[in-house]
Amino acid sequence: MDKRFLTPREVANATVNVGINKANLSTSSCIKLGILAGIFIGFGGLGNILFGQTISNIDPGLGRFVGAMVFPVGLMLVVICGAELFTGNNLMTLAVLEKKITIGQMFRNWGFVYLANFIGSVVLALIVFYSGTLSGDAATKAMAIAESKANLDILQMFLRAIMCNILVVLAVWMATASQDIISKIFSCWFPIMLFVLCGFEHSIANMFFIPMGMLLGAQVSIVGLLINLVFVTLGNIVGGAIIIPFAYHRCYLKKTTSKNTN
C-alpha cells in the first residue's frame, strides 16, 4: 500500500535535511530564488486585491473571504515550483537545534533571502503600477490595505505577525508531509487562507502591499513602511523560527536519555 503522507517525526527529519540544503545554497541561488519568492507572494497579494474588491462590491464579508481564498497561490508557487521564502525558511532553526548547520549559516540564508524577497516584491509592485493593472476601486483598496497595515500599533504588528507565521510554517510543514501536488496545494491553501482572513501580518506580503499602496498614493511614509517591516519580521521569527520549531524539536527530535536513579 502506497504511503500517502509522512508522519510528524518524518516531517521533522525531512525539514532538518531541507535546512541543510538551504544553508548550503550559493549566494547567487539565494538571491535569484528569493526574488522569485517575493514575486510569487506578490502575485498572491495582487489576486487578493483584485478578486476581493470585485466581490466586495456585492458583499464585503464575502469579498474578504474570496480575497483570502486567492492569496495562497503565492505559497503554492514557492513550495511546488521552488523558491526561497524568508518566512518559510524560519524552519531552518530545526537544523540548528540538531547541530546540522550553524546559526551563522542560517542567518546568512535569512539575510540574502529576505533582501531578495524585498527586491522581488517591490519589482512586482512597480510593474503592476506602471502597467495600470490596478485602477478604480481596486487601486483604492490597495491604498486602504497599505494604510491600515502602516497604522497598526507596534504591539498589534508584532502579535499578528507571530500568529501569521505559525500558520505559514505549519502550511510548509503540511506540504512537506504531502506526497503529491494536490495534497501540497491543499496543505498551503487552508492555513494561508486562514491567516489572511484573520488579518494577520506577513512581512514578505507587506513588502508588496505597502509599496503597492504607496505607489498609488497611500498616505504611508518610508519610515512607516520600515517600522512595519521591522516589527512584523520580528513577530514572524518568533512564530515561525521559535514557537513551532522548538516545540516540534522537543516532541519529535530531542534525544532523551533515562538516568539511573539507584
PDB file of C-alpha atoms in Angstrom:
ATOM      1  CA  MET A   1       0.000   0.000   0.000  1.00  0.00           C
ATOM      2  CA  ASP A   2       1.422   3.384  -1.050  1.00  0.00           C
ATOM      3  CA  LYS A   3       2.202   5.853   1.696  1.00  0.00           C
ATOM      4  CA  ARG A   4       0.162   8.996   1.227  1.00  0.00           C
ATOM      5  CA  PHE A   5       1.873  11.294   3.713  1.00  0.00           C
ATOM      6  CA  LEU A   6       4.779  11.483   6.149  1.00  0.00           C
ATOM      7  CA  THR A   7       4.354  11.257   9.906  1.00  0.00           C
ATOM      8  CA  PRO A   8       5.235  14.324  12.030  1.00  0.00           C
ATOM      9  CA  ARG A   9       8.525  12.698  13.067  1.00  0.00           C
ATOM     10  CA  GLU A  10       9.389  12.027   9.425  1.00  0.00           C
ATOM     11  CA  VAL A  11       8.470  15.602   8.528  1.00  0.00           C
ATOM     12  CA  ALA A  12      10.748  16.873  11.294  1.00  0.00           C
ATOM     13  CA  ASN A  13      13.679  14.896   9.900  1.00  0.00           C
ATOM     14  CA  ALA A  14      12.864  15.967   6.346  1.00  0.00           C
ATOM     15  CA  THR A  15      12.736  19.600   7.483  1.00  0.00           C
ATOM     16  CA  VAL A  16      16.187  19.262   9.040  1.00  0.00           C
ATOM     17  CA  ASN A  17      17.514  17.959   5.705  1.00  0.00           C
ATOM     18  CA  VAL A  18      15.823  20.831   3.869  1.00  0.00           C
ATOM     19  CA  GLY A  19      17.504  23.245   6.281  1.00  0.00           C
ATOM     20  CA  ILE A  20      20.894  21.723   5.499  1.00  0.00           C
ATOM     21  CA  ASN A  21      20.287  22.138   1.768  1.00  0.00           C
ATOM     22  CA  LYS A  22      19.174  25.731   2.217  1.00  0.00           C
ATOM     23  CA  ALA A  23      22.241  26.526   4.333  1.00  0.00           C
ATOM     24  CA  ASN A  24      24.455  25.244   1.515  1.00  0.00           C
ATOM     25  CA  LEU A  25      22.787  27.246  -1.254  1.00  0.00           C
ATOM     26  CA  SER A  26      25.105  29.620  -3.066  1.00  0.00           C
ATOM     27  CA  THR A  27      24.595  33.350  -2.616  1.00  0.00           C
ATOM     28  CA  SER A  28      23.517  33.601  -6.248  1.00  0.00           C
ATOM     29  CA  SER A  29      20.852  30.931  -5.785  1.00  0.00           C
ATOM     30  CA  CYS A  30      19.586  32.527  -2.566  1.00  0.00           C
ATOM     31  CA  ILE A  31      19.143  35.853  -4.338  1.00  0.00           C
ATOM     32  CA  LYS A  32      17.587  34.517  -7.550  1.00  0.00           C
ATOM     33  CA  LEU A  33      15.196  32.160  -5.770  1.00  0.00           C
ATOM     34  CA  GLY A  34      14.455  34.843  -3.169  1.00  0.00           C
ATOM     35  CA  ILE A  35      13.477  37.350  -5.850  1.00  0.00           C
ATOM     36  CA  LEU A  36      11.149  34.759  -7.359  1.00  0.00           C
ATOM     37  CA  ALA A  37       9.540  34.111  -3.975  1.00  0.00           C
ATOM     38  CA  GLY A  38       8.919  37.838  -3.486  1.00  0.00           C
ATOM     39  CA  ILE A  39       7.243  37.962  -6.886  1.00  0.00           C
ATOM     40  CA  PHE A  40       5.190  34.822  -6.185  1.00  0.00           C
ATOM     41  CA  ILE A  41       3.871  36.134  -2.862  1.00  0.00           C
ATOM     42  CA  GLY A  42       3.177  39.460  -4.565  1.00  0.00           C
ATOM     43  CA  PHE A  43       1.085  37.692  -7.197  1.00  0.00           C
ATOM     44  CA  GLY A  44      -0.992  36.238  -4.388  1.00  0.00           C
ATOM     45  CA  GLY A  45      -1.370  39.708  -2.898  1.00  0.00           C
ATOM     46  CA  LEU A  46      -2.390  41.171  -6.255  1.00  0.00           C
ATOM     47  CA  GLY A  47      -5.024  38.480  -6.687  1.00  0.00           C
ATOM     48  CA  ASN A  48      -6.245  39.176  -3.164  1.00  0.00           C
ATOM     49  CA  ILE A  49      -6.777  42.847  -4.023  1.00  0.00           C
ATOM     50  CA  LEU A  50      -8.442  42.291  -7.410  1.00  0.00           C
ATOM     51  CA  PHE A  51     -10.746  39.395  -6.573  1.00  0.00           C
ATOM     52  CA  GLY A  52     -11.538  40.638  -3.087  1.00  0.00           C
ATOM     53  CA  GLN A  53     -12.525  44.100  -4.288  1.00  0.00           C
ATOM     54  CA  THR A  54     -14.663  42.737  -7.134  1.00  0.00           C
ATOM     55  CA  ILE A  55     -16.760  40.646  -4.735  1.00  0.00           C
ATOM     56  CA  SER A  56     -16.742  43.352  -2.041  1.00  0.00           C
ATOM     57  CA  ASN A  57     -18.986  45.439  -4.286  1.00  0.00           C
ATOM     58  CA  ILE A  58     -21.590  42.687  -3.786  1.00  0.00           C
ATOM     59  CA  ASP A  59     -20.858  41.689  -0.172  1.00  0.00           C
ATOM     60  CA  PRO A  60     -17.868  42.972   1.901  1.00  0.00           C
ATOM     61  CA  GLY A  61     -17.620  39.845   4.048  1.00  0.00           C
ATOM     62  CA  LEU A  62     -17.710  37.552   1.030  1.00  0.00           C
ATOM     63  CA  GLY A  63     -15.157  39.786  -0.688  1.00  0.00           C
ATOM     64  CA  ARG A  64     -12.755  39.363   2.240  1.00  0.00           C
ATOM     65  CA  PHE A  65     -13.206  35.594   2.094  1.00  0.00           C
ATOM     66  CA  VAL A  66     -12.692  35.400  -1.684  1.00  0.00           C
ATOM     67  CA  GLY A  67      -9.558  37.524  -1.402  1.00  0.00           C
ATOM     68  CA  ALA A  68      -8.247  35.178   1.283  1.00  0.00           C
ATOM     69  CA  MET A  69      -9.017  32.205  -0.957  1.00  0.00           C
ATOM     70  CA  VAL A  70      -6.838  33.592  -3.756  1.00  0.00           C
ATOM     71  CA  PHE A  71      -3.800  34.715  -1.750  1.00  0.00           C
ATOM     72  CA  PRO A  72      -2.422  31.184  -1.005  1.00  0.00           C
ATOM     73  CA  VAL A  73      -1.395  30.778  -4.661  1.00  0.00           C
ATOM     74  CA  GLY A  74       1.788  32.612  -3.673  1.00  0.00           C
ATOM     75  CA  LEU A  75       2.948  29.930  -1.248  1.00  0.00           C
ATOM     76  CA  MET A  76       1.821  27.205  -3.647  1.00  0.00           C
ATOM     77  CA  LEU A  77       4.190  28.624  -6.261  1.00  0.00           C
ATOM     78  CA  VAL A  78       7.006  28.853  -3.714  1.00  0.00           C
ATOM     79  CA  VAL A  79       6.576  25.295  -2.429  1.00  0.00           C
ATOM     80  CA  ILE A  80       5.786  23.473  -5.671  1.00  0.00           C
ATOM     81  CA  CYS A  81       7.755  25.455  -8.255  1.00  0.00           C
ATOM     82  CA  GLY A  82      10.697  26.129  -5.965  1.00  0.00           C
ATOM     83  CA  ALA A  83      11.758  29.438  -4.411  1.00  0.00           C
ATOM     84  CA  GLU A  84      13.321  30.793  -1.224  1.00  0.00           C
ATOM     85  CA  LEU A  85      10.879  32.494   1.155  1.00  0.00           C
ATOM     86  CA  PHE A  86      12.180  34.059   4.366  1.00  0.00           C
ATOM     87  CA  THR A  87       9.161  33.190   6.483  1.00  0.00           C
ATOM     88  CA  GLY A  88       9.187  29.542   5.403  1.00  0.00           C
ATOM     89  CA  ASN A  89      12.942  29.377   5.901  1.00  0.00           C
ATOM     90  CA  ASN A  90      12.405  30.224   9.574  1.00  0.00           C
ATOM     91  CA  LEU A  91      12.037  26.447   9.996  1.00  0.00           C
ATOM     92  CA  MET A  92      15.810  26.204   9.483  1.00  0.00           C
ATOM     93  CA  THR A  93      16.129  26.570  13.262  1.00  0.00           C
ATOM     94  CA  LEU A  94      15.285  22.848  13.446  1.00  0.00           C
ATOM     95  CA  ALA A  95      18.569  22.090  11.670  1.00  0.00           C
ATOM     96  CA  VAL A  96      20.388  24.446  14.060  1.00  0.00           C
ATOM     97  CA  LEU A  97      18.852  22.690  17.070  1.00  0.00           C
ATOM     98  CA  GLU A  98      20.016  19.376  15.635  1.00  0.00           C
ATOM     99  CA  LYS A  99      23.515  20.878  15.172  1.00  0.00           C
ATOM    100  CA  LYS A 100      23.437  20.121  11.454  1.00  0.00           C
ATOM    101  CA  ILE A 101      24.028  23.753  10.492  1.00  0.00           C
ATOM    102  CA  THR A 102      25.393  26.766  12.364  1.00  0.00           C
ATOM    103  CA  ILE A 103      23.487  29.865  13.414  1.00  0.00           C
ATOM    104  CA  GLY A 104      25.764  31.811  11.082  1.00  0.00           C
ATOM    105  CA  GLN A 105      24.718  29.669   8.110  1.00  0.00           C
ATOM    106  CA  MET A 106      21.071  30.175   8.980  1.00  0.00           C
ATOM    107  CA  PHE A 107      21.423  33.961   9.320  1.00  0.00           C
ATOM    108  CA  ARG A 108      23.332  34.101   6.046  1.00  0.00           C
ATOM    109  CA  ASN A 109      20.440  32.394   4.252  1.00  0.00           C
ATOM    110  CA  TRP A 110      17.860  34.535   6.005  1.00  0.00           C
ATOM    111  CA  GLY A 111      19.712  37.747   5.185  1.00  0.00           C
ATOM    112  CA  PHE A 112      20.144  37.149   1.474  1.00  0.00           C
ATOM    113  CA  VAL A 113      16.666  35.661   1.071  1.00  0.00           C
ATOM    114  CA  TYR A 114      14.972  38.491   2.987  1.00  0.00           C
ATOM    115  CA  LEU A 115      16.712  41.125   0.866  1.00  0.00           C
ATOM    116  CA  ALA A 116      15.862  39.234  -2.321  1.00  0.00           C
ATOM    117  CA  ASN A 117      12.234  38.819  -1.247  1.00  0.00           C
ATOM    118  CA  PHE A 118      12.063  42.592  -0.816  1.00  0.00           C
ATOM    119  CA  ILE A 119      13.556  43.189  -4.256  1.00  0.00           C
ATOM    120  CA  GLY A 120      11.120  40.781  -5.915  1.00  0.00           C
ATOM    121  CA  SER A 121       8.118  42.263  -4.108  1.00  0.00           C
ATOM    122  CA  VAL A 122       8.993  45.855  -4.992  1.00  0.00           C
ATOM    123  CA  VAL A 123       9.816  44.971  -8.604  1.00  0.00           C
ATOM    124  CA  LEU A 124       6.387  43.384  -8.987  1.00  0.00           C
ATOM    125  CA  ALA A 125       4.730  46.413  -7.354  1.00  0.00           C
ATOM    126  CA  LEU A 126       6.497  48.699  -9.853  1.00  0.00           C
ATOM    127  CA  ILE A 127       5.465  46.523 -12.802  1.00  0.00           C
ATOM    128  CA  VAL A 128       1.844  46.423 -11.614  1.00  0.00           C
ATOM    129  CA  PHE A 129       1.822  50.199 -11.091  1.00  0.00           C
ATOM    130  CA  TYR A 130       3.274  51.125 -14.488  1.00  0.00           C
ATOM    131  CA  SER A 131       1.157  48.525 -16.282  1.00  0.00           C
ATOM    132  CA  GLY A 132      -2.008  50.112 -14.914  1.00  0.00           C
ATOM    133  CA  THR A 133      -3.245  46.767 -13.602  1.00  0.00           C
ATOM    134  CA  LEU A 134      -4.765  48.376 -10.506  1.00  0.00           C
ATOM    135  CA  SER A 135      -7.237  51.196 -11.061  1.00  0.00           C
ATOM    136  CA  GLY A 136     -10.543  52.469  -9.743  1.00  0.00           C
ATOM    137  CA  ASP A 137     -11.918  50.572  -6.747  1.00  0.00           C
ATOM    138  CA  ALA A 138      -9.012  48.097  -6.817  1.00  0.00           C
ATOM    139  CA  ALA A 139      -6.479  50.930  -6.501  1.00  0.00           C
ATOM    140  CA  THR A 140      -8.492  52.414  -3.639  1.00  0.00           C
ATOM    141  CA  LYS A 141      -8.498  49.007  -1.959  1.00  0.00           C
ATOM    142  CA  ALA A 142      -4.718  48.687  -2.360  1.00  0.00           C
ATOM    143  CA  MET A 143      -4.178  52.091  -0.752  1.00  0.00           C
ATOM    144  CA  ALA A 144      -6.526  51.225   2.119  1.00  0.00           C
ATOM    145  CA  ILE A 145      -4.637  47.987   2.776  1.00  0.00           C
ATOM    146  CA  ALA A 146      -1.295  49.800   2.879  1.00  0.00           C
ATOM    147  CA  GLU A 147      -2.589  52.493   5.229  1.00  0.00           C
ATOM    148  CA  SER A 148      -4.288  50.019   7.558  1.00  0.00           C
ATOM    149  CA  LYS A 149      -1.085  47.981   7.902  1.00  0.00           C
ATOM    150  CA  ALA A 150       1.107  51.034   8.494  1.00  0.00           C
ATOM    151  CA  ASN A 151      -1.331  52.436  11.085  1.00  0.00           C
ATOM    152  CA  LEU A 152      -1.302  49.369  13.323  1.00  0.00           C
ATOM    153  CA  ASP A 153       0.447  49.956  16.626  1.00  0.00           C
ATOM    154  CA  ILE A 154       3.701  48.117  17.267  1.00  0.00           C
ATOM    155  CA  LEU A 155       2.209  45.501  19.598  1.00  0.00           C
ATOM    156  CA  GLN A 156      -0.528  44.702  17.077  1.00  0.00           C
ATOM    157  CA  MET A 157       2.035  44.274  14.313  1.00  0.00           C
ATOM    158  CA  PHE A 158       4.175  42.005  16.463  1.00  0.00           C
ATOM    159  CA  LEU A 159       1.394  39.771  17.802  1.00  0.00           C
ATOM    160  CA  ARG A 160      -0.387  39.432  14.460  1.00  0.00           C
ATOM    161  CA  ALA A 161       2.937  38.516  12.875  1.00  0.00           C
ATOM    162  CA  ILE A 162       3.530  35.761  15.439  1.00  0.00           C
ATOM    163  CA  MET A 163       0.170  34.182  14.664  1.00  0.00           C
ATOM    164  CA  CYS A 164       0.734  34.626  10.937  1.00  0.00           C
ATOM    165  CA  ASN A 165       3.996  32.744  10.733  1.00  0.00           C
ATOM    166  CA  ILE A 166       2.787  29.962  12.992  1.00  0.00           C
ATOM    167  CA  LEU A 167       0.259  29.258  10.247  1.00  0.00           C
ATOM    168  CA  VAL A 168       2.749  29.789   7.412  1.00  0.00           C
ATOM    169  CA  VAL A 169       5.325  27.323   8.727  1.00  0.00           C
ATOM    170  CA  LEU A 170       2.558  24.839   9.541  1.00  0.00           C
ATOM    171  CA  ALA A 171       1.471  25.123   5.898  1.00  0.00           C
ATOM    172  CA  VAL A 172       5.061  24.354   4.851  1.00  0.00           C
ATOM    173  CA  TRP A 173       5.162  21.511   7.401  1.00  0.00           C
ATOM    174  CA  MET A 174       1.964  20.007   5.964  1.00  0.00           C
ATOM    175  CA  ALA A 175       3.227  20.440   2.407  1.00  0.00           C
ATOM    176  CA  THR A 176       6.399  18.574   3.384  1.00  0.00           C
ATOM    177  CA  ALA A 177       4.238  15.737   4.706  1.00  0.00           C
ATOM    178  CA  SER A 178       2.319  15.616   1.417  1.00  0.00           C
ATOM    179  CA  GLN A 179       3.464  13.235  -1.278  1.00  0.00           C
ATOM    180  CA  ASP A 180       1.554  14.591  -4.280  1.00  0.00           C
ATOM    181  CA  ILE A 181       0.845  18.008  -5.782  1.00  0.00           C
ATOM    182  CA  ILE A 182      -2.872  18.106  -4.958  1.00  0.00           C
ATOM    183  CA  SER A 183      -2.104  17.421  -1.309  1.00  0.00           C
ATOM    184  CA  LYS A 184       0.558  20.147  -1.306  1.00  0.00           C
ATOM    185  CA  ILE A 185      -1.938  22.603  -2.796  1.00  0.00           C
ATOM    186  CA  PHE A 186      -4.485  21.931  -0.065  1.00  0.00           C
ATOM    187  CA  SER A 187      -1.755  21.983   2.598  1.00  0.00           C
ATOM    188  CA  CYS A 188      -0.832  25.502   1.503  1.00  0.00           C
ATOM    189  CA  TRP A 189      -4.378  26.692   0.929  1.00  0.00           C
ATOM    190  CA  PHE A 190      -6.103  26.211   4.271  1.00  0.00           C
ATOM    191  CA  PRO A 191      -3.562  27.753   6.702  1.00  0.00           C
ATOM    192  CA  ILE A 192      -2.707  30.676   4.406  1.00  0.00           C
ATOM    193  CA  MET A 193      -6.362  31.407   3.675  1.00  0.00           C
ATOM    194  CA  LEU A 194      -6.936  31.451   7.428  1.00  0.00           C
ATOM    195  CA  PHE A 195      -4.150  33.923   8.231  1.00  0.00           C
ATOM    196  CA  VAL A 196      -5.337  36.331   5.521  1.00  0.00           C
ATOM    197  CA  LEU A 197      -8.956  36.028   6.644  1.00  0.00           C
ATOM    198  CA  CYS A 198      -7.909  36.747  10.244  1.00  0.00           C
ATOM    199  CA  GLY A 199      -5.909  39.831   9.221  1.00  0.00           C
ATOM    200  CA  PHE A 200      -2.538  38.590  10.443  1.00  0.00           C
ATOM    201  CA  GLU A 201       0.737  40.208   9.328  1.00  0.00           C
ATOM    202  CA  HIS A 202       3.233  38.618   6.918  1.00  0.00           C
ATOM    203  CA  SER A 203       6.487  40.512   6.363  1.00  0.00           C
ATOM    204  CA  ILE A 204       7.012  39.434   2.756  1.00  0.00           C
ATOM    205  CA  ALA A 205       3.395  40.068   1.760  1.00  0.00           C
ATOM    206  CA  ASN A 206       3.724  43.535   3.308  1.00  0.00           C
ATOM    207  CA  MET A 207       6.769  44.146   1.100  1.00  0.00           C
ATOM    208  CA  PHE A 208       4.258  44.098  -1.772  1.00  0.00           C
ATOM    209  CA  PHE A 209       1.097  45.500  -0.183  1.00  0.00           C
ATOM    210  CA  ILE A 210       2.612  48.616   1.393  1.00  0.00           C
ATOM    211  CA  PRO A 211       4.871  49.747  -1.516  1.00  0.00           C
ATOM    212  CA  MET A 212       1.985  48.999  -3.903  1.00  0.00           C
ATOM    213  CA  GLY A 213      -0.297  51.296  -1.932  1.00  0.00           C
ATOM    214  CA  MET A 214       2.428  53.950  -1.650  1.00  0.00           C
ATOM    215  CA  LEU A 215       2.914  53.997  -5.420  1.00  0.00           C
ATOM    216  CA  LEU A 216      -0.822  54.524  -5.864  1.00  0.00           C
ATOM    217  CA  GLY A 217      -0.884  57.417  -3.391  1.00  0.00           C
ATOM    218  CA  ALA A 218      -1.434  55.893   0.044  1.00  0.00           C
ATOM    219  CA  GLN A 219      -0.522  58.151   2.958  1.00  0.00           C
ATOM    220  CA  VAL A 220       2.356  55.984   4.159  1.00  0.00           C
ATOM    221  CA  SER A 221       5.927  57.184   4.633  1.00  0.00           C
ATOM    222  CA  ILE A 222       9.148  55.252   4.145  1.00  0.00           C
ATOM    223  CA  VAL A 223       9.546  55.319   7.925  1.00  0.00           C
ATOM    224  CA  GLY A 224       6.062  53.813   8.295  1.00  0.00           C
ATOM    225  CA  LEU A 225       6.999  51.038   5.885  1.00  0.00           C
ATOM    226  CA  LEU A 226      10.235  50.295   7.747  1.00  0.00           C
ATOM    227  CA  ILE A 227       8.576  50.258  11.157  1.00  0.00           C
ATOM    228  CA  ASN A 228       6.001  47.773   9.909  1.00  0.00           C
ATOM    229  CA  LEU A 229       8.609  45.514   8.339  1.00  0.00           C
ATOM    230  CA  VAL A 230      10.853  45.528  11.422  1.00  0.00           C
ATOM    231  CA  PHE A 231       8.189  44.542  13.935  1.00  0.00           C
ATOM    232  CA  VAL A 232       6.310  42.205  11.617  1.00  0.00           C
ATOM    233  CA  THR A 233       9.576  40.452  10.761  1.00  0.00           C
ATOM    234  CA  LEU A 234      10.409  40.037  14.444  1.00  0.00           C
ATOM    235  CA  GLY A 235       6.966  38.600  15.108  1.00  0.00           C
ATOM    236  CA  ASN A 236       7.274  36.246  12.147  1.00  0.00           C
ATOM    237  CA  ILE A 237      10.585  34.983  13.555  1.00  0.00           C
ATOM    238  CA  VAL A 238       9.028  34.318  16.962  1.00  0.00           C
ATOM    239  CA  GLY A 239       6.147  32.374  15.441  1.00  0.00           C
ATOM    240  CA  GLY A 240       7.997  30.541  12.687  1.00  0.00           C
ATOM    241  CA  ALA A 241      11.555  30.158  13.991  1.00  0.00           C
ATOM    242  CA  ILE A 242      10.966  29.716  17.705  1.00  0.00           C
ATOM    243  CA  ILE A 243       7.492  28.527  18.708  1.00  0.00           C
ATOM    244  CA  ILE A 244       6.866  25.805  16.116  1.00  0.00           C
ATOM    245  CA  PRO A 245      10.451  24.523  15.579  1.00  0.00           C
ATOM    246  CA  PHE A 246      11.277  24.407  19.291  1.00  0.00           C
ATOM    247  CA  ALA A 247       8.032  22.627  20.137  1.00  0.00           C
ATOM    248  CA  TYR A 248       8.407  20.041  17.381  1.00  0.00           C
ATOM    249  CA  HIS A 249      12.100  19.548  18.071  1.00  0.00           C
ATOM    250  CA  ARG A 250      11.335  18.707  21.670  1.00  0.00           C
ATOM    251  CA  CYS A 251       8.476  16.367  20.703  1.00  0.00           C
ATOM    252  CA  TYR A 252       9.971  14.574  17.701  1.00  0.00           C
ATOM    253  CA  LEU A 253      13.751  15.039  17.559  1.00  0.00           C
ATOM    254  CA  LYS A 254      15.159  15.706  21.014  1.00  0.00           C
ATOM    255  CA  LYS A 255      17.144  12.726  22.273  1.00  0.00           C
ATOM    256  CA  THR A 256      16.025  11.716  25.727  1.00  0.00           C
ATOM    257  CA  THR A 257      18.189   9.596  27.976  1.00  0.00           C
ATOM    258  CA  SER A 258      16.925   7.819  31.031  1.00  0.00           C
ATOM    259  CA  LYS A 259      19.014   8.354  34.143  1.00  0.00           C
ATOM    260  CA  ASN A 260      19.705   5.620  36.653  1.00  0.00           C
ATOM    261  CA  THR A 261      18.375   6.956  39.916  1.00  0.00           C
ATOM    262  CA  ASN A 262      19.512   3.994  42.021  1.00  0.00           C
TER     263      ASN A 262
END
